[in-house]
């Protein structure tokens, strides 16, 4: 157990679970539960130098990518930078995406998502699917060249079967170099490409070899720089719940091909807004997703995260105001219970940010939206740093400073 400085004990006693310094919240690092599996995994990767594959799965808190960035920074500093990971073309799907890259297309694409009851298309690893019928449609990725490790040399496209009606693909970078299609690593449902030189910009094009090829359906795109090290991806879908992911067979099957070593589940906010929330049913939904992930071939370590202490709108006469969502503590209790029963670690984000009434404080600092459900980019960065600091003690020393 860490030795806690006397000054920090005083702050905790005087101000409660959340303190404030220079108009910024001081977040308590909170990783509890059985951490033995996580510690063993990180120790093994540190000793062997093997690649570390990490995936954070969540909802609208995770979709923009900002909450995952601090963890990526920590793990890539400690284990080496293996590149970016999942890079779905969010802008092409007309939704918010990651700040590390931008995507563009010369045409509009149809979109399906995992939260839809009956999506028009199957939904896979990214939680979103895009579809276009024109062989002339293109998509361009532009990664931030100022960020180390963002260069791309390997690309894997998850798509509908090329043995059916799906087009083939071609990738060309901004130097007009065509990526090599690696047949030995590709399948009818996923194509792997290799660029002879690292690039930050590339364009996806279509090739129609047979008359029956009529369209392009893309489930996900995964990129790497070809180096060993850590790759930390995030899959977030606005409105997503545990049930949305656990019932999706294609998501599970494509997740297995990533061979993740560590999966972090950051869900629960949307369940807290269900009018008929049932803690027994929710327990089963959390359990189902955890066990589904644990069943894949790589048998990843799973970390659960409790949801943030979001607010709900209430009315008093003609006035409306925001108060702590009373269902969030119930959601939190179930997640902690599942973690305890399965003997897996849990990051208690709810407590880390200050507990029941903390969202109001974050809002007063300008770190939430008006509804006190989502955070500002700075707020997400602080929460992400808290999670990474909570995981850091599980990394074997010496830690690179």
CSV table of N, CA and C in Angstrom, one decimal, residues 189-321:
chain,number,residue,atom,x,y,z
A,189,UNK,N,-12.9,-11.6,-45.6
A,189,UNK,CA,-13.6,-10.6,-44.8
A,189,UNK,C,-12.7,-9.5,-44.2
A,190,UNK,N,-11.4,-9.6,-44.5
A,190,UNK,CA,-10.4,-8.6,-44.0
A,190,UNK,C,-9.2,-8.6,-44.9
A,191,UNK,N,-8.8,-7.4,-45.4
A,191,UNK,CA,-7.7,-7.3,-46.3
A,191,UNK,C,-6.5,-6.6,-45.6
A,192,UNK,N,-5.3,-7.1,-45.6
A,192,UNK,CA,-4.1,-6.5,-45.0
A,192,UNK,C,-3.3,-5.9,-46.1
A,193,UNK,N,-2.8,-4.6,-45.8
A,193,UNK,CA,-2.0,-3.9,-46.8
A,193,UNK,C,-0.7,-3.5,-46.1
A,194,UNK,N,0.4,-3.3,-46.9
A,194,UNK,CA,1.7,-2.9,-46.4
A,194,UNK,C,2.2,-1.8,-47.3
A,195,UNK,N,2.6,-0.6,-46.7
A,195,UNK,CA,3.2,0.5,-47.4
A,195,UNK,C,4.7,0.3,-47.3
A,196,UNK,N,5.4,0.4,-48.4
A,196,UNK,CA,6.9,0.3,-48.4
A,196,UNK,C,7.6,1.4,-47.6
A,197,UNK,N,6.9,2.5,-47.4
A,197,UNK,CA,7.5,3.6,-46.6
A,197,UNK,C,6.3,4.1,-45.7
A,198,UNK,N,6.7,4.4,-44.4
A,198,UNK,CA,5.7,5.0,-43.5
A,198,UNK,C,5.0,6.2,-44.1
A,199,UNK,N,3.7,6.4,-43.8
A,199,UNK,CA,3.0,7.5,-44.3
A,199,UNK,C,2.0,8.0,-43.3
A,200,UNK,N,1.6,9.3,-43.4
A,200,UNK,CA,0.6,9.9,-42.5
A,200,UNK,C,-0.7,10.1,-43.2
A,201,UNK,N,-0.7,9.9,-44.6
A,201,UNK,CA,-1.9,10.1,-45.4
A,201,UNK,C,-2.0,9.0,-46.4
A,202,UNK,N,-3.2,8.4,-46.5
A,202,UNK,CA,-3.5,7.4,-47.5
A,202,UNK,C,-5.0,7.5,-47.9
A,203,UNK,N,-5.2,7.0,-49.1
A,203,UNK,CA,-6.6,7.0,-49.6
A,203,UNK,C,-7.0,5.5,-50.0
A,204,UNK,N,-8.2,5.2,-49.6
A,204,UNK,CA,-8.8,4.0,-49.9
A,204,UNK,C,-9.6,4.1,-51.2
A,205,UNK,N,-9.3,3.2,-52.1
A,205,UNK,CA,-10.1,3.1,-53.4
A,205,UNK,C,-10.7,1.7,-53.6
A,206,UNK,N,-11.6,1.6,-54.5
A,206,UNK,CA,-12.2,0.4,-54.8
A,206,UNK,C,-11.8,-0.2,-56.1
A,207,UNK,N,-11.8,-1.5,-56.2
A,207,UNK,CA,-11.5,-2.3,-57.4
A,207,UNK,C,-12.7,-3.3,-57.6
A,208,UNK,N,-13.2,-3.3,-58.9
A,208,UNK,CA,-14.3,-4.2,-59.2
A,208,UNK,C,-13.8,-5.2,-60.2
A,209,UNK,N,-13.5,-6.4,-59.7
A,209,UNK,CA,-13.0,-7.4,-60.5
A,209,UNK,C,-14.0,-8.3,-61.2
A,210,UNK,N,-15.2,-8.4,-60.6
A,210,UNK,CA,-16.3,-9.2,-61.1
A,210,UNK,C,-17.6,-8.5,-61.1
A,211,UNK,N,-18.4,-8.9,-62.0
A,211,UNK,CA,-19.7,-8.2,-62.2
A,211,UNK,C,-20.6,-8.2,-61.0
A,212,UNK,N,-20.5,-9.3,-60.2
A,212,UNK,CA,-21.3,-9.4,-59.0
A,212,UNK,C,-20.9,-8.5,-57.9
A,213,UNK,N,-19.7,-7.9,-58.0
A,213,UNK,CA,-19.3,-7.0,-57.0
A,213,UNK,C,-20.0,-5.6,-57.2
A,214,UNK,N,-20.8,-5.3,-56.2
A,214,UNK,CA,-21.8,-4.2,-56.4
A,214,UNK,C,-21.6,-3.1,-55.3
A,215,UNK,N,-20.9,-3.3,-54.2
A,215,UNK,CA,-20.9,-2.3,-53.2
A,215,UNK,C,-19.7,-2.5,-52.2
A,216,UNK,N,-19.5,-1.6,-51.3
A,216,UNK,CA,-18.4,-1.6,-50.3
A,216,UNK,C,-19.1,-1.4,-48.9
A,217,UNK,N,-18.8,-2.4,-48.0
A,217,UNK,CA,-19.3,-2.3,-46.7
A,217,UNK,C,-18.1,-2.5,-45.7
A,218,UNK,N,-17.8,-1.4,-45.0
A,218,UNK,CA,-16.6,-1.4,-44.1
A,218,UNK,C,-17.0,-1.4,-42.7
A,219,UNK,N,-16.4,-2.3,-41.9
A,219,UNK,CA,-16.7,-2.5,-40.5
A,219,UNK,C,-15.7,-1.8,-39.6
A,220,UNK,N,-14.5,-1.7,-40.1
A,220,UNK,CA,-13.4,-1.1,-39.3
A,220,UNK,C,-12.1,-1.0,-40.1
A,221,UNK,N,-11.2,-0.2,-39.6
A,221,UNK,CA,-9.9,0.0,-40.2
A,221,UNK,C,-8.9,0.0,-39.0
A,222,UNK,N,-7.8,-0.8,-39.1
A,222,UNK,CA,-6.8,-0.9,-38.1
A,222,UNK,C,-5.4,-0.6,-38.7
A,223,UNK,N,-4.7,0.3,-38.0
A,223,UNK,CA,-3.4,0.7,-38.6
A,223,UNK,C,-2.3,0.5,-37.6
A,224,UNK,N,-1.1,0.3,-38.1
A,224,UNK,CA,0.1,0.2,-37.2
A,224,UNK,C,1.3,0.7,-37.9
A,225,UNK,N,2.4,1.0,-37.2
A,225,UNK,CA,3.6,1.5,-37.8
A,225,UNK,C,4.6,0.4,-38.0
A,226,UNK,N,4.2,-0.9,-37.7
A,226,UNK,CA,5.1,-2.0,-38.0
A,226,UNK,C,6.0,-2.3,-36.8
A,227,UNK,N,6.0,-1.5,-35.8
A,227,UNK,CA,6.9,-1.7,-34.7
A,227,UNK,C,6.3,-2.5,-33.5
A,228,UNK,N,7.1,-3.2,-32.8
A,228,UNK,CA,6.6,-3.8,-31.5
A,228,UNK,C,6.3,-2.7,-30.5
A,229,UNK,N,5.6,-3.1,-29.5
A,229,UNK,CA,5.2,-2.1,-28.5
A,229,UNK,C,3.7,-2.2,-28.2
A,230,UNK,N,3.2,-1.1,-27.7
A,230,UNK,CA,1.8,-1.1,-27.3
A,230,UNK,C,0.9,-0.4,-28.4
A,231,UNK,N,-0.2,-0.9,-28.6
A,231,UNK,CA,-1.3,-0.2,-29.4
A,231,UNK,C,-2.5,-0.2,-28.6
A,232,UNK,N,-3.0,1.0,-28.4
A,232,UNK,CA,-4.2,1.2,-27.5
A,232,UNK,C,-5.3,1.8,-28.4
A,233,UNK,N,-6.3,1.0,-28.6
A,233,UNK,CA,-7.5,1.4,-29.4
A,233,UNK,C,-8.7,1.7,-28.5
A,234,UNK,N,-9.6,2.4,-29.1
A,234,UNK,CA,-10.8,2.7,-28.4
A,234,UNK,C,-12.0,2.5,-29.3
A,235,UNK,N,-13.1,1.9,-28.8
A,235,UNK,CA,-14.3,1.7,-29.5
A,235,UNK,C,-15.4,2.3,-28.7
A,236,UNK,N,-16.0,3.4,-29.2
A,236,UNK,CA,-17.0,4.1,-28.4
A,236,UNK,C,-18.2,4.4,-29.3
A,237,UNK,N,-19.4,4.2,-28.9
A,237,UNK,CA,-20.6,4.5,-29.7
A,237,UNK,C,-21.6,5.3,-28.8
A,238,UNK,N,-22.0,6.5,-29.3
A,238,UNK,CA,-22.9,7.3,-28.6
A,238,UNK,C,-24.2,6.4,-28.3
A,239,UNK,N,-24.6,6.4,-27.1
A,239,UNK,CA,-25.8,5.6,-26.7
A,239,UNK,C,-25.6,4.2,-26.4
A,240,UNK,N,-24.4,3.7,-26.5
A,240,UNK,CA,-24.1,2.2,-26.3
A,240,UNK,C,-24.3,1.7,-24.9
A,241,UNK,N,-24.7,0.5,-24.7
A,241,UNK,CA,-24.8,-0.2,-23.4
A,241,UNK,C,-24.1,-1.5,-23.5
A,242,UNK,N,-24.0,-2.2,-22.4
A,242,UNK,CA,-23.3,-3.5,-22.3
A,242,UNK,C,-24.1,-4.5,-23.2
A,243,UNK,N,-25.4,-4.4,-23.3
A,243,UNK,CA,-26.2,-5.3,-24.0
A,243,UNK,C,-26.0,-5.2,-25.5
A,244,UNK,N,-25.8,-3.9,-26.0
A,244,UNK,CA,-25.5,-3.7,-27.4
A,244,UNK,C,-24.3,-4.5,-27.9
A,245,UNK,N,-23.3,-4.5,-27.1
A,245,UNK,CA,-22.0,-5.2,-27.6
A,245,UNK,C,-22.1,-6.7,-27.4
A,246,UNK,N,-22.7,-7.1,-26.3
A,246,UNK,CA,-22.7,-8.5,-26.0
A,246,UNK,C,-23.6,-9.3,-26.9
A,247,UNK,N,-24.6,-8.7,-27.5
A,247,UNK,CA,-25.5,-9.4,-28.4
A,247,UNK,C,-25.0,-9.4,-29.9
A,248,UNK,N,-23.8,-8.8,-30.1
A,248,UNK,CA,-23.4,-8.6,-31.5
A,248,UNK,C,-22.3,-9.6,-31.8
A,249,UNK,N,-22.7,-10.7,-32.6
A,249,UNK,CA,-21.8,-11.8,-32.9
A,249,UNK,C,-20.6,-11.3,-33.7
A,250,UNK,N,-20.9,-10.5,-34.7
A,250,UNK,CA,-19.8,-10.0,-35.6
A,250,UNK,C,-18.8,-9.2,-34.8
A,251,UNK,N,-19.2,-8.4,-33.9
A,251,UNK,CA,-18.3,-7.6,-33.0
A,251,UNK,C,-17.4,-8.6,-32.3
A,252,UNK,N,-18.0,-9.6,-31.7
A,252,UNK,CA,-17.2,-10.6,-30.9
A,252,UNK,C,-16.1,-11.3,-31.8
A,253,UNK,N,-16.6,-11.7,-33.0
A,253,UNK,CA,-15.7,-12.4,-33.9
A,253,UNK,C,-14.5,-11.5,-34.4
A,254,UNK,N,-14.8,-10.3,-34.8
A,254,UNK,CA,-13.7,-9.4,-35.2
A,254,UNK,C,-12.8,-9.0,-34.1
A,255,UNK,N,-13.4,-8.8,-32.9
A,255,UNK,CA,-12.6,-8.5,-31.7
A,255,UNK,C,-11.6,-9.6,-31.5
A,256,UNK,N,-11.9,-10.9,-31.7
A,256,UNK,CA,-11.0,-12.0,-31.5
A,256,UNK,C,-9.8,-11.9,-32.4
A,257,UNK,N,-10.0,-11.4,-33.7
A,257,UNK,CA,-8.9,-11.3,-34.6
A,257,UNK,C,-7.9,-10.2,-34.2
A,258,UNK,N,-8.2,-9.3,-33.3
A,258,UNK,CA,-7.3,-8.3,-32.8
A,258,UNK,C,-6.3,-8.9,-31.7
A,259,UNK,N,-6.7,-10.1,-31.2
A,259,UNK,CA,-5.9,-10.7,-30.1
A,259,UNK,C,-5.6,-9.7,-29.0
A,260,UNK,N,-6.6,-9.1,-28.4
A,260,UNK,CA,-6.3,-8.1,-27.3
A,260,UNK,C,-5.8,-8.8,-26.1
A,261,UNK,N,-4.8,-8.1,-25.4
A,261,UNK,CA,-4.3,-8.6,-24.1
A,261,UNK,C,-5.1,-8.0,-23.0
A,262,UNK,N,-5.6,-6.8,-23.1
A,262,UNK,CA,-6.3,-6.1,-22.1
A,262,UNK,C,-7.5,-5.4,-22.7
A,263,UNK,N,-8.6,-5.5,-22.1
A,263,UNK,CA,-9.9,-4.9,-22.5
A,263,UNK,C,-10.5,-4.1,-21.3
A,264,UNK,N,-10.7,-2.8,-21.5
A,264,UNK,CA,-11.3,-2.0,-20.5
A,264,UNK,C,-12.7,-1.7,-20.9
A,265,UNK,N,-13.7,-2.0,-20.1
A,265,UNK,CA,-15.1,-1.7,-20.4
A,265,UNK,C,-15.6,-0.5,-19.6
A,266,UNK,N,-15.8,0.6,-20.4
A,266,UNK,CA,-16.3,1.9,-19.8
A,266,UNK,C,-17.7,2.2,-20.2
A,267,UNK,N,-18.6,1.5,-19.6
A,267,UNK,CA,-20.0,1.6,-19.9
A,267,UNK,C,-20.9,1.8,-18.7
A,268,UNK,N,-22.2,2.0,-18.9
A,268,UNK,CA,-23.1,2.1,-17.7
A,268,UNK,C,-23.8,3.4,-17.7
A,269,UNK,N,-23.3,4.5,-18.4
A,269,UNK,CA,-24.0,5.8,-18.3
A,269,UNK,C,-25.4,5.7,-18.9
A,270,UNK,N,-25.5,5.0,-20.1
A,270,UNK,CA,-26.8,5.0,-20.8
A,270,UNK,C,-27.8,4.1,-20.0
A,271,UNK,N,-27.4,3.0,-19.4
A,271,UNK,CA,-28.3,2.2,-18.5
A,271,UNK,C,-28.9,3.1,-17.4
A,272,UNK,N,-28.1,4.1,-16.9
A,272,UNK,CA,-28.5,4.9,-15.8
A,272,UNK,C,-29.7,5.8,-16.2
A,273,UNK,N,-29.9,5.9,-17.5
A,273,UNK,CA,-31.0,6.8,-18.0
A,273,UNK,C,-32.2,5.9,-18.5
A,274,UNK,N,-32.2,4.6,-18.2
A,274,UNK,CA,-33.3,3.8,-18.6
A,274,UNK,C,-34.4,3.9,-17.5
A,275,UNK,N,-35.6,4.2,-17.9
A,275,UNK,CA,-36.7,4.4,-16.9
A,275,UNK,C,-37.0,3.1,-16.1
A,276,UNK,N,-36.8,2.0,-16.7
A,276,UNK,CA,-37.1,0.7,-16.1
A,276,UNK,C,-35.9,-0.1,-15.7
A,277,UNK,N,-34.8,0.6,-15.2
A,277,UNK,CA,-33.6,0.0,-14.8
A,277,UNK,C,-33.8,-1.1,-13.8
A,278,UNK,N,-33.3,-2.3,-14.1
A,278,UNK,CA,-33.4,-3.5,-13.3
A,278,UNK,C,-32.0,-4.0,-12.9
A,279,UNK,N,-31.6,-3.9,-11.7
A,279,UNK,CA,-30.3,-4.3,-11.3
A,279,UNK,C,-29.9,-5.7,-11.5
A,280,UNK,N,-30.9,-6.6,-11.4
A,280,UNK,CA,-30.7,-8.1,-11.6
A,280,UNK,C,-30.4,-8.3,-13.1
A,281,UNK,N,-31.2,-7.7,-14.0
A,281,UNK,CA,-31.0,-7.8,-15.4
A,281,UNK,C,-29.7,-7.2,-15.8
A,282,UNK,N,-29.4,-6.0,-15.3
A,282,UNK,CA,-28.1,-5.4,-15.6
A,282,UNK,C,-26.9,-6.2,-15.2
A,283,UNK,N,-27.0,-6.9,-14.1
A,283,UNK,CA,-26.0,-7.8,-13.6
A,283,UNK,C,-25.7,-8.8,-14.7
A,284,UNK,N,-26.7,-9.4,-15.3
A,284,UNK,CA,-26.5,-10.4,-16.3
A,284,UNK,C,-25.9,-9.8,-17.6
A,285,UNK,N,-26.3,-8.6,-17.9
A,285,UNK,CA,-25.8,-7.9,-19.1
A,285,UNK,C,-24.3,-7.6,-19.0
A,286,UNK,N,-23.9,-7.2,-17.8
A,286,UNK,CA,-22.5,-6.9,-17.5
A,286,UNK,C,-21.7,-8.2,-17.6
A,287,UNK,N,-22.2,-9.2,-16.9
A,287,UNK,CA,-21.6,-10.6,-16.9
A,287,UNK,C,-21.5,-11.2,-18.3
A,288,UNK,N,-22.5,-11.0,-19.1
A,288,UNK,CA,-22.5,-11.6,-20.4
A,288,UNK,C,-21.4,-11.0,-21.3
A,289,UNK,N,-21.2,-9.7,-21.2
A,289,UNK,CA,-20.2,-9.0,-22.0
A,289,UNK,C,-18.8,-9.4,-21.5
A,290,UNK,N,-18.6,-9.4,-20.2
A,290,UNK,CA,-17.3,-9.8,-19.7
A,290,UNK,C,-16.9,-11.2,-20.1
A,291,UNK,N,-17.8,-12.1,-19.9
A,291,UNK,CA,-17.6,-13.5,-20.2
A,291,UNK,C,-17.4,-13.7,-21.7
A,292,UNK,N,-18.1,-12.9,-22.5
A,292,UNK,CA,-17.9,-13.0,-24.0
A,292,UNK,C,-16.5,-12.6,-24.4
A,293,UNK,N,-16.0,-11.6,-23.8
A,293,UNK,CA,-14.6,-11.1,-24.0
A,293,UNK,C,-13.6,-12.1,-23.5
A,294,UNK,N,-13.8,-12.6,-22.3
A,294,UNK,CA,-12.9,-13.6,-21.8
A,294,UNK,C,-12.9,-14.9,-22.6
A,295,UNK,N,-13.9,-15.1,-23.4
A,295,UNK,CA,-14.0,-16.4,-24.1
A,295,UNK,C,-13.1,-16.4,-25.4
A,296,UNK,N,-12.7,-15.2,-25.9
A,296,UNK,CA,-12.0,-15.1,-27.1
A,296,UNK,C,-10.6,-15.8,-26.9
A,297,UNK,N,-9.9,-16.1,-28.0
A,297,UNK,CA,-8.8,-16.9,-28.0
A,297,UNK,C,-7.6,-16.4,-27.2
A,298,UNK,N,-7.5,-15.0,-27.2
A,298,UNK,CA,-6.3,-14.4,-26.4
A,298,UNK,C,-6.6,-14.3,-24.9
A,299,UNK,N,-7.8,-14.6,-24.5
A,299,UNK,CA,-8.2,-14.6,-23.1
A,299,UNK,C,-7.7,-13.3,-22.4
A,300,UNK,N,-8.2,-12.2,-22.8
A,300,UNK,CA,-7.6,-10.9,-22.3
A,300,UNK,C,-8.0,-10.7,-20.8
A,301,UNK,N,-7.1,-9.9,-20.2
A,301,UNK,CA,-7.5,-9.4,-18.9
A,301,UNK,C,-8.6,-8.3,-19.1
A,302,UNK,N,-9.6,-8.3,-18.2
A,302,UNK,CA,-10.7,-7.3,-18.4
A,302,UNK,C,-10.7,-6.4,-17.1
A,303,UNK,N,-10.8,-5.1,-17.4
A,303,UNK,CA,-11.0,-4.1,-16.3
A,303,UNK,C,-12.3,-3.5,-16.5
A,304,UNK,N,-13.1,-3.5,-15.5
A,304,UNK,CA,-14.4,-2.8,-15.5
A,304,UNK,C,-14.2,-1.4,-15.0
A,305,UNK,N,-15.0,-0.5,-15.5
A,305,UNK,CA,-15.0,0.9,-15.0
A,305,UNK,C,-16.4,1.3,-14.7
A,306,UNK,N,-16.6,2.0,-13.5
A,306,UNK,CA,-17.9,2.5,-13.2
A,306,UNK,C,-18.2,3.8,-14.0
A,307,UNK,N,-19.4,4.2,-14.2
A,307,UNK,CA,-19.7,5.4,-15.0
A,307,UNK,C,-19.5,6.6,-14.2
A,308,UNK,N,-19.3,7.8,-14.8
A,308,UNK,CA,-19.2,9.0,-14.1
A,308,UNK,C,-20.5,9.4,-13.4
A,309,UNK,N,-20.3,10.4,-12.5
A,309,UNK,CA,-21.5,10.8,-11.6
A,309,UNK,C,-22.3,11.8,-12.4
A,310,UNK,N,-23.0,11.4,-13.5
A,310,UNK,CA,-23.7,12.3,-14.4
A,310,UNK,C,-24.9,12.8,-13.7
A,311,UNK,N,-25.5,13.9,-14.2
A,311,UNK,CA,-26.7,14.5,-13.7
A,311,UNK,C,-27.9,14.2,-14.5
A,312,UNK,N,-29.1,14.5,-14.0
A,312,UNK,CA,-30.3,14.4,-14.7
A,312,UNK,C,-31.2,15.6,-14.5
A,313,UNK,N,-31.9,16.0,-15.5
A,313,UNK,CA,-32.7,17.2,-15.4
A,313,UNK,C,-34.0,17.0,-14.6
A,314,UNK,N,-34.3,17.9,-13.7
A,314,UNK,CA,-35.5,17.9,-12.9
A,314,UNK,C,-36.2,19.2,-13.0
A,315,UNK,N,-37.4,19.3,-12.6
A,315,UNK,CA,-38.2,20.5,-12.6
A,315,UNK,C,-38.7,20.9,-11.3
A,316,UNK,N,-38.8,22.2,-11.0
A,316,UNK,CA,-39.3,22.8,-9.8
A,316,UNK,C,-40.2,23.9,-10.2
A,317,UNK,N,-41.5,23.7,-10.3
A,317,UNK,CA,-42.4,24.7,-10.9
A,317,UNK,C,-42.1,24.9,-12.4
A,318,UNK,N,-41.8,26.1,-12.8
A,318,UNK,CA,-41.5,26.4,-14.2
A,318,UNK,C,-40.0,26.3,-14.4
A,319,UNK,N,-39.2,26.1,-13.4
A,319,UNK,CA,-37.7,26.1,-13.5
A,319,UNK,C,-37.2,24.7,-13.6
A,320,UNK,N,-36.2,24.5,-14.4
A,320,UNK,CA,-35.5,23.3,-14.5
A,320,UNK,C,-34.1,23.4,-13.9
A,321,UNK,N,-33.7,22.3,-13.4
A,321,UNK,CA,-32.3,22.3,-12.8
A,321,UNK,C,-31.7,20.8,-12.9
